[in-house]
Amino acid sequence: MIPDIRRWVHQSNHEAMTFHMAQALTGHGCFQHYLWKRRRADDPHCMHCDEPDDTAEHTLFNCPFWAEDRREMEQCVGRPLQPNDVPDIILGPEQELLPDAASRRRRIEAMAEGLRLAFGRMVEAILGRKEDAERVRQARLF
């Protein structure tokens, strides 16, 4: 979800990276697609809807089961959240795109910080609950 790694390296607030955020960005975690590839699930389908391939993108942006958890972010951006929104949400606006006026720049940066925090809350809520459900599923298998 981070197409320009140079921007990530130069502009990112690395202290804000959580365990769940790293899972969301890499697709490594309790996503059935990932678990299936690692032989920890029988198939890659979503356990919460009819989607045949449960990836990070499906979970965070499309799965109807997590719609309530996406609501705050969608209200913040004024539309359904898309994967291509993630770099600007996490990294904020590119510095060269910010207007020169200091007060306007601070306002934009504050808005960007609010989006980043809301996205972090969304990721933590979804992946926390998803991990809990996966632990229950795994316990039933053994």
Coordinates of C-alpha atoms in Angstrom, one line a residue:
M1 CA 0.0 0.0 0.0
I2 CA 3.1 2.2 0.0
P3 CA 3.9 2.5 -3.7
D4 CA 6.8 5.1 -3.3
I5 CA 9.3 3.7 -0.7
R6 CA 11.4 6.8 -1.0
R7 CA 8.6 9.0 0.3
W8 CA 8.0 6.5 3.1
V9 CA 11.6 6.6 4.2
H10 CA 11.9 10.4 4.0
Q11 CA 8.5 11.5 5.2
S12 CA 7.2 8.8 7.6
N13 CA 6.7 9.1 11.3
H14 CA 8.2 5.6 12.0
E15 CA 7.3 5.9 15.7
A16 CA 3.6 5.7 14.8
M17 CA 4.1 2.2 13.2
T18 CA 2.3 -0.4 15.3
F19 CA 2.3 -4.2 15.0
H20 CA -1.1 -4.1 13.4
M21 CA -0.3 -1.3 11.0
A22 CA 2.8 -3.2 9.8
Q23 CA 0.5 -6.2 9.2
A24 CA -2.0 -4.1 7.3
L25 CA 0.7 -2.6 5.1
T26 CA 2.5 -5.8 4.3
G27 CA -0.5 -8.2 4.2
H28 CA 1.2 -10.5 6.7
G29 CA -1.1 -11.3 9.5
C30 CA -4.4 -13.1 10.2
F31 CA -5.6 -12.7 6.6
Q32 CA -6.8 -16.0 5.3
H33 CA -4.8 -15.5 2.0
Y34 CA -1.6 -15.1 4.0
L35 CA -2.4 -18.0 6.4
W36 CA -3.3 -20.2 3.4
K37 CA 0.0 -19.5 1.7
R38 CA 1.7 -20.5 5.0
R39 CA -0.4 -23.7 5.3
R40 CA -2.2 -22.4 8.4
A41 CA -5.7 -22.2 6.7
D42 CA -7.5 -24.6 4.4
D43 CA -8.2 -22.0 1.8
P44 CA -7.9 -18.2 1.3
H45 CA -11.6 -17.3 1.5
C46 CA -12.8 -14.7 3.9
M47 CA -14.3 -16.1 7.1
H48 CA -16.8 -13.2 7.4
C49 CA -18.2 -12.9 3.8
D50 CA -18.3 -14.6 0.5
E51 CA -15.0 -13.1 -0.8
P52 CA -12.8 -15.9 -2.2
D53 CA -9.6 -14.1 -1.3
D54 CA -9.2 -12.6 2.2
T55 CA -6.3 -10.1 1.8
A56 CA -5.4 -7.0 3.8
E57 CA -7.0 -4.9 1.1
H58 CA -10.3 -6.9 1.2
T59 CA -10.4 -6.8 5.0
L60 CA -9.6 -3.1 5.4
F61 CA -11.5 -1.7 2.5
N62 CA -14.2 -4.0 1.2
C63 CA -15.4 -6.7 3.6
P64 CA -18.9 -5.8 4.7
F65 CA -18.3 -7.4 8.1
W66 CA -15.9 -4.6 9.1
A67 CA -18.1 -1.7 7.7
E68 CA -18.8 -0.3 11.1
D69 CA -15.1 -0.1 11.9
R70 CA -14.5 1.8 8.7
R71 CA -17.3 4.4 9.4
E72 CA -15.2 7.0 11.2
M73 CA -12.5 7.0 8.4
E74 CA -15.1 7.2 5.7
Q75 CA -16.7 10.1 7.5
C76 CA -13.3 11.8 7.7
V77 CA -12.6 11.4 4.0
G78 CA -16.3 11.9 2.9
R79 CA -16.4 8.8 0.8
P80 CA -15.5 5.1 0.9
L81 CA -11.9 4.6 1.8
Q82 CA -9.6 3.3 -1.0
P83 CA -6.2 1.6 -0.9
N84 CA -4.6 4.4 -2.9
D85 CA -5.7 6.8 0.0
V86 CA -3.3 5.1 2.4
P87 CA 0.0 6.8 1.5
D88 CA -1.5 10.3 2.0
I89 CA -3.2 9.2 5.2
I90 CA -0.1 7.7 6.7
L91 CA 2.5 10.0 5.4
G92 CA 0.4 13.2 5.1
P93 CA 0.4 15.5 2.1
E94 CA 3.6 15.7 0.1
Q95 CA 5.6 18.7 1.4
E96 CA 5.9 20.3 -2.0
L97 CA 2.1 20.2 -2.4
L98 CA 1.5 22.2 0.9
P99 CA 0.8 25.9 0.4
D100 CA 3.4 28.4 1.6
A101 CA 1.3 30.2 4.2
A102 CA 2.4 28.9 7.6
S103 CA -1.1 29.0 9.2
R104 CA -2.6 27.2 6.3
R105 CA 0.2 24.6 6.3
R106 CA -0.3 24.0 10.0
R107 CA -4.1 23.5 9.5
I108 CA -3.4 21.0 6.7
E109 CA -0.8 19.1 8.7
A110 CA -3.3 19.0 11.7
M111 CA -6.0 17.5 9.4
A112 CA -3.5 15.0 8.1
E113 CA -2.6 14.0 11.6
G114 CA -6.3 13.5 12.5
L115 CA -6.7 11.2 9.4
R116 CA -3.6 9.2 10.4
L117 CA -4.9 8.7 13.9
A118 CA -8.3 7.7 12.7
F119 CA -6.8 5.2 10.2
G120 CA -4.7 3.8 13.0
R121 CA -7.7 3.3 15.2
M122 CA -9.5 1.6 12.4
V123 CA -6.6 -0.8 11.7
E124 CA -6.2 -1.6 15.4
A125 CA -9.9 -2.3 15.8
I126 CA -10.3 -4.5 12.8
L127 CA -7.1 -6.5 13.1
G128 CA -7.5 -6.8 16.9
R129 CA -10.9 -8.4 16.4
K130 CA -9.8 -10.4 13.4
E131 CA -6.9 -11.9 15.5
D132 CA -9.3 -12.8 18.3
A133 CA -11.5 -14.6 15.8
E134 CA -8.5 -16.4 14.3
R135 CA -7.4 -17.6 17.7
V136 CA -10.8 -19.1 18.3
R137 CA -10.7 -20.7 14.8
Q138 CA -7.2 -22.1 15.4
A139 CA -8.2 -23.5 18.9
R140 CA -11.1 -25.4 17.3
L141 CA -8.7 -27.1 14.9
F142 CA -6.4 -28.4 17.6

